[in-house]
Coordinates of C-alpha atoms and ligand atoms in Angstrom, one line a residue:
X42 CA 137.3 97.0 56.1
X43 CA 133.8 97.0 56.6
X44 CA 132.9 98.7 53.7
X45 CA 133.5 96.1 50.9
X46 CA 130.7 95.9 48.3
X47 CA 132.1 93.0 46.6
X48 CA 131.5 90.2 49.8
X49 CA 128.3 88.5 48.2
X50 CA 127.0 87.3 45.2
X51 CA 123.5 87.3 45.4
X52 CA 122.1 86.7 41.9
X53 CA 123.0 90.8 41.1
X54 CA 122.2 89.8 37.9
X55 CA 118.5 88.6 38.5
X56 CA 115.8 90.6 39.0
X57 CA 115.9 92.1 42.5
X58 CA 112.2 91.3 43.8
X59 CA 113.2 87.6 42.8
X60 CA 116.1 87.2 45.1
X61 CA 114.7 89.0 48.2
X62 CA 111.4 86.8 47.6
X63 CA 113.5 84.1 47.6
X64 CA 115.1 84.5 51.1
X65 CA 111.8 85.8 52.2
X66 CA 109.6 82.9 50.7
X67 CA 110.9 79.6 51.9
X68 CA 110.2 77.5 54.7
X69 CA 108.6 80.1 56.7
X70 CA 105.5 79.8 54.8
X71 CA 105.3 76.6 53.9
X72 CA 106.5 74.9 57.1
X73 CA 106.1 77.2 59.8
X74 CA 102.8 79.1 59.1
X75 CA 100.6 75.9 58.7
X76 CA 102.0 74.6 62.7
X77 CA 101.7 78.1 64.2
X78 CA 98.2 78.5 62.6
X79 CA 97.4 75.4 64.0
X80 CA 99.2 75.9 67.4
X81 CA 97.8 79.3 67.8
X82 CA 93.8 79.1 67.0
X83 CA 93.9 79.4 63.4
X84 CA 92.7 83.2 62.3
X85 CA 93.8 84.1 65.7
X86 CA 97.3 84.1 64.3
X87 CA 96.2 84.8 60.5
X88 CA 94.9 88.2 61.0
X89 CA 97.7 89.9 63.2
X90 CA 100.1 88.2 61.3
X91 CA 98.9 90.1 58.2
X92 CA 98.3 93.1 60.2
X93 CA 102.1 92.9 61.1
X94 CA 103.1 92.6 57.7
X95 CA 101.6 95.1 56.1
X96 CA 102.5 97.6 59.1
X97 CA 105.9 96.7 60.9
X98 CA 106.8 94.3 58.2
X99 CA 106.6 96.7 55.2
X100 CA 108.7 99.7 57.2
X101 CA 111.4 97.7 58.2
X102 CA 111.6 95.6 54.9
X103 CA 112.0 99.6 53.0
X104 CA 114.5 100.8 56.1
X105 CA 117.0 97.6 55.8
X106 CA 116.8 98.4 51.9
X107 CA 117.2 101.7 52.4
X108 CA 119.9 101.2 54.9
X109 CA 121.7 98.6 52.9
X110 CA 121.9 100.3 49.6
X111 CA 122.7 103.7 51.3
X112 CA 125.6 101.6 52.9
X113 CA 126.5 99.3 50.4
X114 CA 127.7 96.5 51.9
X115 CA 126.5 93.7 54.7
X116 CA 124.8 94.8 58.3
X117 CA 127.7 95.7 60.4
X118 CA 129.4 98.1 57.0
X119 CA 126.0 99.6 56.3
X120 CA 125.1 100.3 59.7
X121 CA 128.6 102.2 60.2
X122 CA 128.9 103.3 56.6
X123 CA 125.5 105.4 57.4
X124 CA 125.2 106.1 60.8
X125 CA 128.4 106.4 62.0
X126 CA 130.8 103.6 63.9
X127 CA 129.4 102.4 67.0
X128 CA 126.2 101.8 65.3
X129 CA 127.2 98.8 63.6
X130 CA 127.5 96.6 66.3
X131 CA 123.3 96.0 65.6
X132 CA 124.2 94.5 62.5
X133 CA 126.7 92.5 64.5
X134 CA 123.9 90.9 66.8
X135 CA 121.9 90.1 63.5
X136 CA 124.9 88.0 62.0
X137 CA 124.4 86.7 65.5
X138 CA 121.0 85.8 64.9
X139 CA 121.4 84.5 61.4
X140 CA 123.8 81.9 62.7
X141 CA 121.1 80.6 65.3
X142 CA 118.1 80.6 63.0
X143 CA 120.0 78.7 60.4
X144 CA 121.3 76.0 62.9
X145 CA 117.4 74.9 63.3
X146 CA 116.6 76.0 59.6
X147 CA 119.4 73.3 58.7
X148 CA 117.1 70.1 60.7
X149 CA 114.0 71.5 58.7
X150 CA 115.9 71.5 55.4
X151 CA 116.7 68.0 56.4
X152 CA 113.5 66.8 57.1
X153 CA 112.8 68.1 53.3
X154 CA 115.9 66.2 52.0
X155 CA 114.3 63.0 54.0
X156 CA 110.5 63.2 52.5
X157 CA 112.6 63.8 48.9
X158 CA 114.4 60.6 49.6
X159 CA 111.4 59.2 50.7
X160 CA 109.5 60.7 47.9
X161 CA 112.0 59.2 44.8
X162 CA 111.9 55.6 46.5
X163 CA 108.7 55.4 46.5
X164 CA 108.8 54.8 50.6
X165 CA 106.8 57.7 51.3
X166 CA 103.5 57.1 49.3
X167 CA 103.3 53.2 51.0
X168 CA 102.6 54.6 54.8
X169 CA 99.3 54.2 55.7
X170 CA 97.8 57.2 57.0
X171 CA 97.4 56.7 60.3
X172 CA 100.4 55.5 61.0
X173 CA 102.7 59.0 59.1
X174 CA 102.6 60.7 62.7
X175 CA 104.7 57.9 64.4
X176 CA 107.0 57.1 60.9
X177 CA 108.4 60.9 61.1
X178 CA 108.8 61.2 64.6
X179 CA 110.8 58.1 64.6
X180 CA 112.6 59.4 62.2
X181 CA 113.3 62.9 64.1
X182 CA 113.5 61.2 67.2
X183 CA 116.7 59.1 66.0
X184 CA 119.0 62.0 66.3
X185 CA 121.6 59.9 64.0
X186 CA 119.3 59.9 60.8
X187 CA 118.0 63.5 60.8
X188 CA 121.7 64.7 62.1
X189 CA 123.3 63.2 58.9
X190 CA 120.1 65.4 56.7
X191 CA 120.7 68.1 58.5
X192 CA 124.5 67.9 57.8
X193 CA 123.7 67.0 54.2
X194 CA 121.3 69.8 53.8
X195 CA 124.4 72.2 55.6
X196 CA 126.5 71.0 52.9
X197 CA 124.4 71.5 49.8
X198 CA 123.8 75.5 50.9
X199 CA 127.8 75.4 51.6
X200 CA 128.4 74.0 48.3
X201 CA 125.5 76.5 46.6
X202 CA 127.1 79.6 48.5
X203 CA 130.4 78.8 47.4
X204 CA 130.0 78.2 43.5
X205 CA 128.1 81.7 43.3
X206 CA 124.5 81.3 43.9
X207 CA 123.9 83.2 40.4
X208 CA 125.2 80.2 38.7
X209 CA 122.6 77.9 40.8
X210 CA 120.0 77.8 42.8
X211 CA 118.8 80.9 41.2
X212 CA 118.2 79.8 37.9
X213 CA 116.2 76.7 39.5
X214 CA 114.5 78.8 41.2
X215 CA 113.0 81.0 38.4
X216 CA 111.3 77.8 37.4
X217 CA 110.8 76.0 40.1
X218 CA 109.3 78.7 42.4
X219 CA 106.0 79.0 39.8
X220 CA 106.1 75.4 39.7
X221 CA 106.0 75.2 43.5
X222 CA 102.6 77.7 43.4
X223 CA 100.9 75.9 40.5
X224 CA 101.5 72.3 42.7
X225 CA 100.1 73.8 45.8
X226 CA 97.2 75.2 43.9
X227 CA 96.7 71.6 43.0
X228 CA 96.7 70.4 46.6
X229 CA 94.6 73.2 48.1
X230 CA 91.9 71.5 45.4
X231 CA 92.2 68.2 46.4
X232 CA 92.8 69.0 50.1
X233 CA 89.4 71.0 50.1
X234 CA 87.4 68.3 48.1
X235 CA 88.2 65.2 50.5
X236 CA 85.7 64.7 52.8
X237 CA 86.2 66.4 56.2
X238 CA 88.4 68.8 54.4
X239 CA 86.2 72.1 54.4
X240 CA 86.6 72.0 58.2
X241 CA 90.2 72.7 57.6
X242 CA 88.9 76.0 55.9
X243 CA 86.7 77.1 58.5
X244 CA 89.6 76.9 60.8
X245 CA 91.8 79.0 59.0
X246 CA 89.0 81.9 58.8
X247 CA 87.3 81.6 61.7
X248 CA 87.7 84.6 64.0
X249 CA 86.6 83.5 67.6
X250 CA 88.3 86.6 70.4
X251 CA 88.0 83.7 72.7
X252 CA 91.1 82.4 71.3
X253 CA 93.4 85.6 71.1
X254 CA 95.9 86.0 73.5
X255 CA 98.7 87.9 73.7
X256 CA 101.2 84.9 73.1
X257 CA 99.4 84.4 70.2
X258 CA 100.4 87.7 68.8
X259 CA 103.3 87.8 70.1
X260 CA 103.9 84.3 67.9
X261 CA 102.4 86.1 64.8
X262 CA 104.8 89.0 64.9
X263 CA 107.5 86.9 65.2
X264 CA 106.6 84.9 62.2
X265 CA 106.3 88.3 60.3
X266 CA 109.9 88.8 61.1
X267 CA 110.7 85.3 60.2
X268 CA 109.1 85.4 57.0
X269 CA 110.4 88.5 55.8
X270 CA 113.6 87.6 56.6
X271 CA 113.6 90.8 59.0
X272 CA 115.6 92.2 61.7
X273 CA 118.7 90.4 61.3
X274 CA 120.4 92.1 58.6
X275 CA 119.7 90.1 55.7
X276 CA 117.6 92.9 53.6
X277 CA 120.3 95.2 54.2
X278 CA 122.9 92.7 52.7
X279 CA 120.4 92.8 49.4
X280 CA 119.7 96.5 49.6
X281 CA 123.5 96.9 49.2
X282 CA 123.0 95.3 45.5
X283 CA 119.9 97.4 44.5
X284 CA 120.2 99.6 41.8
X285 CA 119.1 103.1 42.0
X286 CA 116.6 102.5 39.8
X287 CA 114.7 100.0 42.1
X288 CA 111.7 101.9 43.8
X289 CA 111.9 100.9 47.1
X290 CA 108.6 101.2 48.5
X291 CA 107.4 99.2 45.4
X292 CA 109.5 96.6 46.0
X293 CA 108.7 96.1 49.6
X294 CA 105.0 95.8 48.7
X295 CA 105.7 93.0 46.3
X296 CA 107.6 91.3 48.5
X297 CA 105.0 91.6 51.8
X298 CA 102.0 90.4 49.4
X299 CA 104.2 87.5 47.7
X300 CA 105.4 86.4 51.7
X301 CA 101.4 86.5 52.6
X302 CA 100.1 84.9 49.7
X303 CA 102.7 82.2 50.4
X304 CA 101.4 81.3 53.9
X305 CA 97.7 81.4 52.8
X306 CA 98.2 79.2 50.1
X307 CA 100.4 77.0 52.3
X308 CA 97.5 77.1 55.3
X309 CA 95.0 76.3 52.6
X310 CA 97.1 73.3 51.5
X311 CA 97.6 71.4 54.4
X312 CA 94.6 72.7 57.2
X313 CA 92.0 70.7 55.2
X314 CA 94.2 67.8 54.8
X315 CA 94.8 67.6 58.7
X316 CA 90.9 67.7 59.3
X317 CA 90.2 65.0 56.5
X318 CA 92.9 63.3 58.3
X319 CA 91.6 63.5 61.8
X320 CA 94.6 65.1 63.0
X321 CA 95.2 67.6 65.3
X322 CA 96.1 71.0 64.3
X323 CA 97.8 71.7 67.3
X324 CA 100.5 68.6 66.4
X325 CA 103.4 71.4 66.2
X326 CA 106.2 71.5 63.8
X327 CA 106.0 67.8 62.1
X328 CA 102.6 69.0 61.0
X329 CA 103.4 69.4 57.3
X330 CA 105.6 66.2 57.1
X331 CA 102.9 64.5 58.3
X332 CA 100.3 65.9 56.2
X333 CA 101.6 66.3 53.0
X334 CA 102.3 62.4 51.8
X335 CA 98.9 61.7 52.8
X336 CA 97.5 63.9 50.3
X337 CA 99.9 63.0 47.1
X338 CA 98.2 59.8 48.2
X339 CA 94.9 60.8 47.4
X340 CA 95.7 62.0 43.8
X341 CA 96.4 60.2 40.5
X342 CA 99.9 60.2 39.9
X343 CA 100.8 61.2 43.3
X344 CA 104.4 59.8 43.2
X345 CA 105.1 62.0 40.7
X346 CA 103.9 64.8 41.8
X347 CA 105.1 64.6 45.5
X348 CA 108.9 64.3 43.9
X349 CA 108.1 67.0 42.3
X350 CA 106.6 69.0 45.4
X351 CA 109.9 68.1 47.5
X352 CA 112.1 69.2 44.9
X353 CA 110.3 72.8 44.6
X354 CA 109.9 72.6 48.5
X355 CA 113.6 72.2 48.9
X356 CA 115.0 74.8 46.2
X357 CA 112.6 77.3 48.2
X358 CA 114.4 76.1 51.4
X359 CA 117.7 76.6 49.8
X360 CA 117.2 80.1 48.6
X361 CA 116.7 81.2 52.1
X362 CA 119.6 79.0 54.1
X363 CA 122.2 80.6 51.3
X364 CA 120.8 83.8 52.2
X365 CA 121.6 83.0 56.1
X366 CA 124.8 81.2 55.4
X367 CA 126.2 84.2 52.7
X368 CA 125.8 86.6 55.4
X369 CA 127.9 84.6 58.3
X370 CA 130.6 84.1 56.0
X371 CA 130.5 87.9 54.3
X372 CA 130.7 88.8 58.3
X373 CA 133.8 87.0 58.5
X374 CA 135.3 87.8 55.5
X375 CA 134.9 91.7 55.7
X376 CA 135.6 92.2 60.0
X377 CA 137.6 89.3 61.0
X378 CA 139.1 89.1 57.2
X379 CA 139.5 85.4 56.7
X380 CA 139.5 83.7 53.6
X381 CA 136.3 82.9 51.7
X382 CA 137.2 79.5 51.9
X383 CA 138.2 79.3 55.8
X384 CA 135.2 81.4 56.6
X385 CA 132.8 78.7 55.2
X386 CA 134.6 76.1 56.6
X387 CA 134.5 77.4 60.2
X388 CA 130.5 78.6 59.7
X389 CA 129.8 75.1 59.0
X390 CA 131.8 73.0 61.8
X391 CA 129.9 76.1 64.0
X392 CA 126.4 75.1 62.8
X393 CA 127.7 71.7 62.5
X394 CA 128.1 71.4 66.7
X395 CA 125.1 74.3 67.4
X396 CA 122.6 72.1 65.2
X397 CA 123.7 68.9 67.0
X398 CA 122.0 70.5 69.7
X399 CA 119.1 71.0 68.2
X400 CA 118.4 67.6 66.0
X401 CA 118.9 65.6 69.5
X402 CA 116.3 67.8 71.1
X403 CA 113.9 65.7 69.4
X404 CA 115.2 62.4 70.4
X405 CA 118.0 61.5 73.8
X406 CA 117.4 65.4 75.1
X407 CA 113.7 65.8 74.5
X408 CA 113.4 66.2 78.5
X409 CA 115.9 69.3 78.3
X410 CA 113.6 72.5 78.4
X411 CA 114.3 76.0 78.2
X412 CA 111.4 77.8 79.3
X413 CA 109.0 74.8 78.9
X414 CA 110.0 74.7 75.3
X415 CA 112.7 71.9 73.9
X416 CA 115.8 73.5 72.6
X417 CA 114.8 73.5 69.0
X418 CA 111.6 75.2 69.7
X419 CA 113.3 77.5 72.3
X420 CA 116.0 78.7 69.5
X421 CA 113.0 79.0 67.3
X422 CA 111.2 81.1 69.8
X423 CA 114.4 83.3 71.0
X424 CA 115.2 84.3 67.7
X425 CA 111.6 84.9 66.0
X426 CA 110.5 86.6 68.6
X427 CA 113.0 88.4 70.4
X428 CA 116.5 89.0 68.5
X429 CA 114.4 89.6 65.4
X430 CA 111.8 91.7 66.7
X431 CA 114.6 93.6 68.2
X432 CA 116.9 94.0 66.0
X433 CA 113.9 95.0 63.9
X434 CA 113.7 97.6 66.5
X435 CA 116.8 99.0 66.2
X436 CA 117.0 99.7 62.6
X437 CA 113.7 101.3 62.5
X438 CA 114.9 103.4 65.1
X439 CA 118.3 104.3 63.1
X440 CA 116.3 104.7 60.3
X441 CA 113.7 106.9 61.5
X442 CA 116.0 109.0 63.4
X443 CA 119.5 108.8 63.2
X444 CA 119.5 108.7 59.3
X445 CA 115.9 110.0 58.2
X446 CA 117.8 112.3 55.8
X447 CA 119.4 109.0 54.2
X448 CA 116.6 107.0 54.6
X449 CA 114.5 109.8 52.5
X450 CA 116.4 110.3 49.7
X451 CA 116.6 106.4 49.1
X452 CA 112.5 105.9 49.5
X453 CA 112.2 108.7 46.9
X454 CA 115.4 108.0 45.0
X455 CA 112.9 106.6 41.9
X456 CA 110.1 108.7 42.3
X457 CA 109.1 111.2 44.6
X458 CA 106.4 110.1 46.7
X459 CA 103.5 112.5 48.2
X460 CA 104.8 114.8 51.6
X461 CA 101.8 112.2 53.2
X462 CA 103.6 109.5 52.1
X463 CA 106.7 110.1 53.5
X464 CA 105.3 111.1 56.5
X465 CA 104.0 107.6 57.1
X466 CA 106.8 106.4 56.9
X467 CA 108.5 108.6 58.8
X468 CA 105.9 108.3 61.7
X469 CA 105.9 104.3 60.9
X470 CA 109.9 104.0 61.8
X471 CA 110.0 106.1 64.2
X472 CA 107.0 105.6 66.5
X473 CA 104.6 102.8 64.7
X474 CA 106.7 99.8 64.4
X475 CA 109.3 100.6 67.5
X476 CA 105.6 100.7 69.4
X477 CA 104.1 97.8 68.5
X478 CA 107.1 95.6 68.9
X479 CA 107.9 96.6 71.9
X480 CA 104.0 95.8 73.7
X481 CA 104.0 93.1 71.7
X482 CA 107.1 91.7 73.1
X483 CA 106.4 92.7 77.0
X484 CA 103.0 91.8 77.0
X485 CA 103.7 88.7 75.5
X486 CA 106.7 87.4 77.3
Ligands
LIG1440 N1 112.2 83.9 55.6 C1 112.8 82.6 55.5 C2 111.6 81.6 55.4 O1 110.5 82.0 55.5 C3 113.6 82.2 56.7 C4 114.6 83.3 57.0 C5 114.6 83.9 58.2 C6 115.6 83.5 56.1 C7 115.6 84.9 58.5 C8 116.6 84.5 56.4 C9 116.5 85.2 57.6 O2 111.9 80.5 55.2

């Protein structure tokens, strides 16, 4: 029964840009971007990960729509509704995916949930600044404390998935999402204006070749893919709700330019705060944690506004982890045809055990590596830059080929775009985005 419309609920009711943007838009940009910036030289990683977006990134956002409205109904349906039986098994692997990525999304939501604690009790505004770097990685390190977030944070997109996420989390997140930009907006200004600050700046946009290697594009693809939400059937699973009067192409755009102007705003935010600071840019994934309470501490009312911050921070989160969850339990609802109910249950015992893993890779199993990288990191890694980039791979391919004719008459279902246009695209599926993920990936592996 893979062909069931009915399996999800994303808001079909609010306006389409909206929810993709809100899978799209979450912690990936706010979290993620700032670290692998840092990590990776700074516009080193800003330029080809814009490059990526607007190239591989835009195709593959329109061919999962395309595929998924065409299909109507989650990865594995649409794949076989459209190109025939086999075929599905890619959407398979991407359910695959979706369950890894949200195991470690789950500690990051948790460390959210912690600075929001931290954040209403005041607690989080009385560290001194040079001493934030050592409070959070005690607090990551003590895999019993950030296990019970991340569990907490597991239930709340549980609970939010289950209760319709049209009758939740949405409607917050039509307010709190402008509220989010306006606060960072707020920060970049203070963050620039401290002393020290502007260097943070000059990081961000300053191109040095020096820098550039392929790892580092390699990272910057991947975090196209992870901020899109690409590859790993969760466009497809919202193209299935489109309406035929949703221009495709359009829609893709807007959702590429709100997923970059995310990150850029979130670099701006934090890179000068970590040079006022005197920290490292290259600290890795607590970067944000660390950075952020010291700048509500440099602004009137800070209190105020970090709770505030958090709250937006974490609705942001949780628009993306119901996205993930929705589609592991769809998957078992439709092929393995379990109850709603059971299906949720058994996702989260699954993520449950898989993101025990990960939280203690911080604390008792920090000296477990996978190819020099702890196991959160690793997962991270494996699934940004490989399954997604793949899977990416294999619906661009299907797209491009296998089901052009389908693919065309969904691109130019609203409006019929120029013979030019439409052999971008064509060219861009079939030999533009397969290309360039496949270099990237052996050249940078
Ligand atoms: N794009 C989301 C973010 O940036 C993360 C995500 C990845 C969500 C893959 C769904 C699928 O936070």
């Amino acid at each position: 029964m893979s062909g069931s419309t009915k399996q999800t609920n994303f808001g079909s009711r609010l306006g389409f840009i909206l929810a993709s943007a809100g899978s799209a838009v979450g912690l990936g940009a706010i979290w993620k971007f700032p670290y692998m910036a840092g990590t990776n030289g700074g516009a080193v990683f800003m330029l080809p990960y814009i490059f990526f977006t607007v190239t591989v990134g835009m195709a593959l956002l329109l061919a999962e729509f395309a595929m998924g409205r065409a299909g109507r109904s989650g990865p594995v349906g649409s794949l076989n509704n459209v190109c025939g039986k086999p075929w599905g098994i890619f959407g398979g692997i991407g359910v695959f995916t979706v369950f890894l990525i949200l195991s470690f999304y789950s500690i990051v939501g948790g460390w959210c949930l912690k600075d929001t604690a931290d954040a209403a009790t005041g607690a989080g505004l009385k560290i001194a600044p040079e001493q934030l770097g050592s409070y959070f990685g005690a607090f990551v390190s003590d895999g019993v404390s950030s296990y019970l977030m991340l569990l907490l944070f597991l239930f709340i997109t549980a609970i939010v998935v289950l209760r319709g996420i049209d009758k939740g989390v949405e409607r917050f997140a039509k307010v709190l999402m402008p509220a989010l930009f306006v606060l960072m907006i707020v920060l970049i200004i203070r963050g620039v204006t401290l002393p020290g600050g502007w260097e943070g700046v000059k990081f961000l946009f300053d191109f040095s070749f020096d820098k550039l290697t392929w790892m580092s594009v390699l990272n910057a693809m991947g975090f196209t893919f992870f901020s899109l939400s690409l590859g790993c059937g969760i466009m497809v699973t919202y193209g299935a709700y489109l309406k035929d009067s949703t221009d495709i192409p359009n829609s893709s755009l807007w959702i590429a330019y709100l997923a970059i102007q995310t990150a850029l705003l979130a670099g701006l935010m934090i890179m000068p705060a970590v040079f006022a600071m005197g920290q490292d840019p290259n600290a890795g994934p607590g970067l944000v944690f660390v950075t952020i309470p010291f700048i509500f501490s440099q602004i009137p009312f800070g209190w105020f506004f970090m709770i505030l911050f958090n709250v937006c921070l974490l609705v942001a989160a949780l628009t993306s982890s119901v996205s993930l969850l929705e589609v592991c339990i769809a998957y078992l609802q439709n092929e393995w045809h379990m109850k709603r109910i059971s299906a949720s249950i058994l996702c989260y015992v699954g993520l449950a055990l898989l993101g025990c893993v990960s939280a203690l890779s911080f604390g008792v199993w920090s000296e477990v590596k996978i190819f020099d990288r702890i196991i959160f990191d690793f997962l991270d890694w494996f699934c940004s830059n490989i399954m997604m980039p793949l899977g990416g791979l294999s619906i661009a391919l299907l797209a491009g080929w296998k089901a052009w004719n389908s693919t065309y008459v969904q691109v130019n279902v609203v409006r019929k775009y120029s013979a030019s246009a439409n052999s971008f695209i064509k060219f861009s599926l079939r030999f533009l985005a397969p290309l360039l993920v496949l270099v990237v990936i052996a050249t940078g592996v």
